[in-house]
CSV table of C-alpha atoms in Angstrom, one decimal:
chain,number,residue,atom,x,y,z
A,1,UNK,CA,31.0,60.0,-26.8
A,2,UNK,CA,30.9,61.9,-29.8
A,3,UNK,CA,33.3,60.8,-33.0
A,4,UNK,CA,36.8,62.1,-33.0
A,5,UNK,CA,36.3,64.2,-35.6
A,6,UNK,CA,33.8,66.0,-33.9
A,7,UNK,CA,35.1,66.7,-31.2
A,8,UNK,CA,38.2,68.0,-32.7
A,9,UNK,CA,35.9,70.6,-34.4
A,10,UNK,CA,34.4,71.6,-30.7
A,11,UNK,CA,38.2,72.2,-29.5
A,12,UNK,CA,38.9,74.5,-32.5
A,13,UNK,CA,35.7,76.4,-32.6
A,14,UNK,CA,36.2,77.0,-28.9
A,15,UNK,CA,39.9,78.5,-28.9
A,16,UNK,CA,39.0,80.6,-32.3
A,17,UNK,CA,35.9,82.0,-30.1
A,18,UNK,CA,38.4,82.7,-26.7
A,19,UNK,CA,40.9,84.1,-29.2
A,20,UNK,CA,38.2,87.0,-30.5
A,21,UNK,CA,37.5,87.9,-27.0
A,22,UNK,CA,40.9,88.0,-25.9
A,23,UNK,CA,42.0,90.1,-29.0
A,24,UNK,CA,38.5,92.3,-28.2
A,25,UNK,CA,39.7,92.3,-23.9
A,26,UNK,CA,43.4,93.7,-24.9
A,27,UNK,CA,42.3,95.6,-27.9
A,28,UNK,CA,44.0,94.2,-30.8
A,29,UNK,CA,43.1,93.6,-34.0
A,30,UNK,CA,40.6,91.2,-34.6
A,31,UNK,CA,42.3,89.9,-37.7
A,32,UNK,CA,45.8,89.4,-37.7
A,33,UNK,CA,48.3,90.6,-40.3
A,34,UNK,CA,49.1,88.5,-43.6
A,35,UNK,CA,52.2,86.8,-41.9
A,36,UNK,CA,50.9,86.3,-38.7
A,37,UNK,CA,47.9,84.8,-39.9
A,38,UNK,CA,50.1,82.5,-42.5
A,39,UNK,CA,52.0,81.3,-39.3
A,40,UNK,CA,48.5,80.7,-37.6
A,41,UNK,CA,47.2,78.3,-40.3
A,42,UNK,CA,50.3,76.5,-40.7
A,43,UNK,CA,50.7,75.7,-36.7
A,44,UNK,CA,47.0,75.0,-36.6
A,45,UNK,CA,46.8,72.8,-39.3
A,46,UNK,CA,50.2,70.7,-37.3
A,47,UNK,CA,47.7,70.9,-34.1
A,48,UNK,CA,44.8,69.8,-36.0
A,49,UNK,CA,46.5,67.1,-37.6
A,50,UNK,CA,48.2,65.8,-34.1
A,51,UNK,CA,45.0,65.9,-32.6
A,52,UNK,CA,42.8,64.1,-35.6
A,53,UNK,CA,45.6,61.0,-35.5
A,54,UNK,CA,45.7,60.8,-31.7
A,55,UNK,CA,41.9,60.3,-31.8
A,56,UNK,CA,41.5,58.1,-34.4
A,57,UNK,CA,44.3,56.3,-32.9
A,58,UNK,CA,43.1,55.5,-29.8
A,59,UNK,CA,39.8,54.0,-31.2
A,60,UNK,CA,42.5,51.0,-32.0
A,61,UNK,CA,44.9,51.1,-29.2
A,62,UNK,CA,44.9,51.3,-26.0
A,63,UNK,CA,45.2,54.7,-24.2
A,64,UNK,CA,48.5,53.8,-22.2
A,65,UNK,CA,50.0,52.9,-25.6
A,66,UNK,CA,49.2,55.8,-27.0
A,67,UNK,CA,50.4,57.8,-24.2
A,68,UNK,CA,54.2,55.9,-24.6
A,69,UNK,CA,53.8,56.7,-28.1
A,70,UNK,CA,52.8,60.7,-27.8
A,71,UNK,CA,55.3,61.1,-25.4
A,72,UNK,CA,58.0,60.6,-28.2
A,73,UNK,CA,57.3,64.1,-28.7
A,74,UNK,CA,60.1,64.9,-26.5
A,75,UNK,CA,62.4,62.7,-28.0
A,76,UNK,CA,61.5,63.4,-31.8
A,77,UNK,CA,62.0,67.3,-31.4
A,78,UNK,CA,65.7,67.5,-30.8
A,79,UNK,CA,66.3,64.3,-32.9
A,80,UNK,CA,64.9,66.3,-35.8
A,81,UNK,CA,66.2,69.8,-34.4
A,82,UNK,CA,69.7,68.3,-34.7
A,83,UNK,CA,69.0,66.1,-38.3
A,84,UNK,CA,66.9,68.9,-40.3
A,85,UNK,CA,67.6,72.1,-38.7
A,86,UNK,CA,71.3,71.1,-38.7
A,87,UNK,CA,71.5,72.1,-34.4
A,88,UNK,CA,73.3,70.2,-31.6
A,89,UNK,CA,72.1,69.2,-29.1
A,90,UNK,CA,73.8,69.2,-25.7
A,91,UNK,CA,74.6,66.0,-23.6
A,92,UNK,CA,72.7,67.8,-20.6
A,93,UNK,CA,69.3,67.5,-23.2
A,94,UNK,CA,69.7,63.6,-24.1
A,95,UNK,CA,70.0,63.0,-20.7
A,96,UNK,CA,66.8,64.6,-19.8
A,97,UNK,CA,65.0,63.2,-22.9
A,98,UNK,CA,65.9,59.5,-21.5
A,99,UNK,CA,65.3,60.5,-18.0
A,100,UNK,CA,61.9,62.0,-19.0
A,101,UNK,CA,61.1,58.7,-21.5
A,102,UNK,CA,61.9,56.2,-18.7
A,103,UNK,CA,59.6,58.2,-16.4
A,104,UNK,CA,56.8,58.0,-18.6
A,105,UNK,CA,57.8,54.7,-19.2
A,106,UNK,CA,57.8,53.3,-15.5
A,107,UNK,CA,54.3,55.2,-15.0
A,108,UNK,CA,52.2,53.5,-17.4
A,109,UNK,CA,53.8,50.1,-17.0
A,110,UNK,CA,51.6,48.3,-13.9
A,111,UNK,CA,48.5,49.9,-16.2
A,112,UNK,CA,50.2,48.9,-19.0
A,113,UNK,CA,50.4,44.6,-17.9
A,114,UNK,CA,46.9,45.0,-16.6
A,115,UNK,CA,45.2,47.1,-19.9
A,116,UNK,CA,46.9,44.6,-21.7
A,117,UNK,CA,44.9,41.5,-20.1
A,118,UNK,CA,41.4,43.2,-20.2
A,119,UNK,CA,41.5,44.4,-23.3
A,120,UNK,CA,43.1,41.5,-25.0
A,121,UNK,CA,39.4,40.7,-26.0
A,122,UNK,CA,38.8,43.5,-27.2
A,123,UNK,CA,41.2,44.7,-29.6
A,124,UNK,CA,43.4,42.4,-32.2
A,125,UNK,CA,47.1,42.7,-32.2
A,126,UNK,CA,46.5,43.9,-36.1
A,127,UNK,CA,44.4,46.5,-34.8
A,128,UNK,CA,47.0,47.8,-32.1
A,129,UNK,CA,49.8,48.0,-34.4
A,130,UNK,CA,47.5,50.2,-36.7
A,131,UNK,CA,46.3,52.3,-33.8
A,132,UNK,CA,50.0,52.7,-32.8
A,133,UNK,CA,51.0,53.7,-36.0
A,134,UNK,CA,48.3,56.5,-36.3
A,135,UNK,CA,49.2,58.2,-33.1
A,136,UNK,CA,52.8,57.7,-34.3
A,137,UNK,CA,51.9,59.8,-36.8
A,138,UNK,CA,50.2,62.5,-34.4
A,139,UNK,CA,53.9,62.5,-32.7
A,140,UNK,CA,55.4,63.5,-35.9
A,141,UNK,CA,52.9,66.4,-36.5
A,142,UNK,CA,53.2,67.4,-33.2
A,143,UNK,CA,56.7,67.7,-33.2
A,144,UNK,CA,56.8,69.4,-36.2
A,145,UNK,CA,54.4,72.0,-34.8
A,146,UNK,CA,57.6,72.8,-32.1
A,147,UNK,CA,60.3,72.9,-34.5
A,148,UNK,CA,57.8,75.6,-36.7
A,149,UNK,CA,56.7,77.3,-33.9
A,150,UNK,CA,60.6,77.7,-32.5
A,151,UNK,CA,60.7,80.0,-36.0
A,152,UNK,CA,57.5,81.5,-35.7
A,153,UNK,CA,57.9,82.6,-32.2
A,154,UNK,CA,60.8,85.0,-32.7
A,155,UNK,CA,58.8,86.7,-35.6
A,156,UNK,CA,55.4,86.8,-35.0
A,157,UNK,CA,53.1,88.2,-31.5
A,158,UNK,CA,51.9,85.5,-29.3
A,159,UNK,CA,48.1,86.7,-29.6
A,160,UNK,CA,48.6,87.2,-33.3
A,161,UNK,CA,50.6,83.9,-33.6
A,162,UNK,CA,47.5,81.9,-31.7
């Protein structure tokens, strides 16, 4: 497979290519406006940056772990929603969140006993916790990209915004 890196850069230069010939199809402007395309660069750069640690992350963990580990996602936006943005956040919502968690939870456990004995060769506990900690880190950037995009959205076109 090709490196992480590289691929990333396939992902990006694909959706910039479908977003000229969907502006071109519904005949918009090719380039946005000053604000739209500030908006743009910041969310981009949150996606990029989620994406580049998940990668690189999973060259040292396993992909269930990751998975357990992206899937904070849900728990980290209203957690910082509530802390930064100063927002509460219903009962009805936690509940979900820890329904949603455990879900994900149950899924990957069977794969997770049995990834754990065949790849015990293969990666170092060391390793893991490093791997873990990089796609911890593509959690955070991807939740940031929610809580940005929550502002973005209401001030900004969605073609423009993408």
């Amino acid at each position: 497979p090709p490196p992480p890196e590289l691929l990333n850069f396939m992902f990006y230069v694909t959706s910039v290519s479908c977003l000229f010939l969907s502006s071109a199809a519904n005949a918009q402007p090719l380039f946005p406006r000053p604000e739209s395309l500030k908006a743009g660069l910041e969310l981009g750069l949150w996606l990029f940056l989620g994406s580049t640690f998940q990668l690189l992350g999973l060259k040292y963990t396993t992909g269930t772990q990751a998975g357990i580990i992206v899937q904070l996602t849900s728990v980290m936006v209203p957690l910082l929603e509530s802390s930064i943005l100063k927002r509460s956040v219903n009962r009805n919502l936690w509940l979900g969140i820890a329904l949603s968690f455990a879900g994900v939870v149950l899924l990957t456990a069977d794969q997770a006993a049995s990834a754990a004995a065949s790849t015990a060769s293969s990666f170092s506990l060391a390793s893991m916790i490093k791997g873990d900690l990089v796609v911890f880190l593509a959690a955070i950037a991807y939740s940031t990209h929610v809580l940005r995009l929550d502002g973005y959205a209401k001030k900004v076109a969605p073609l423009q915004l993408a």
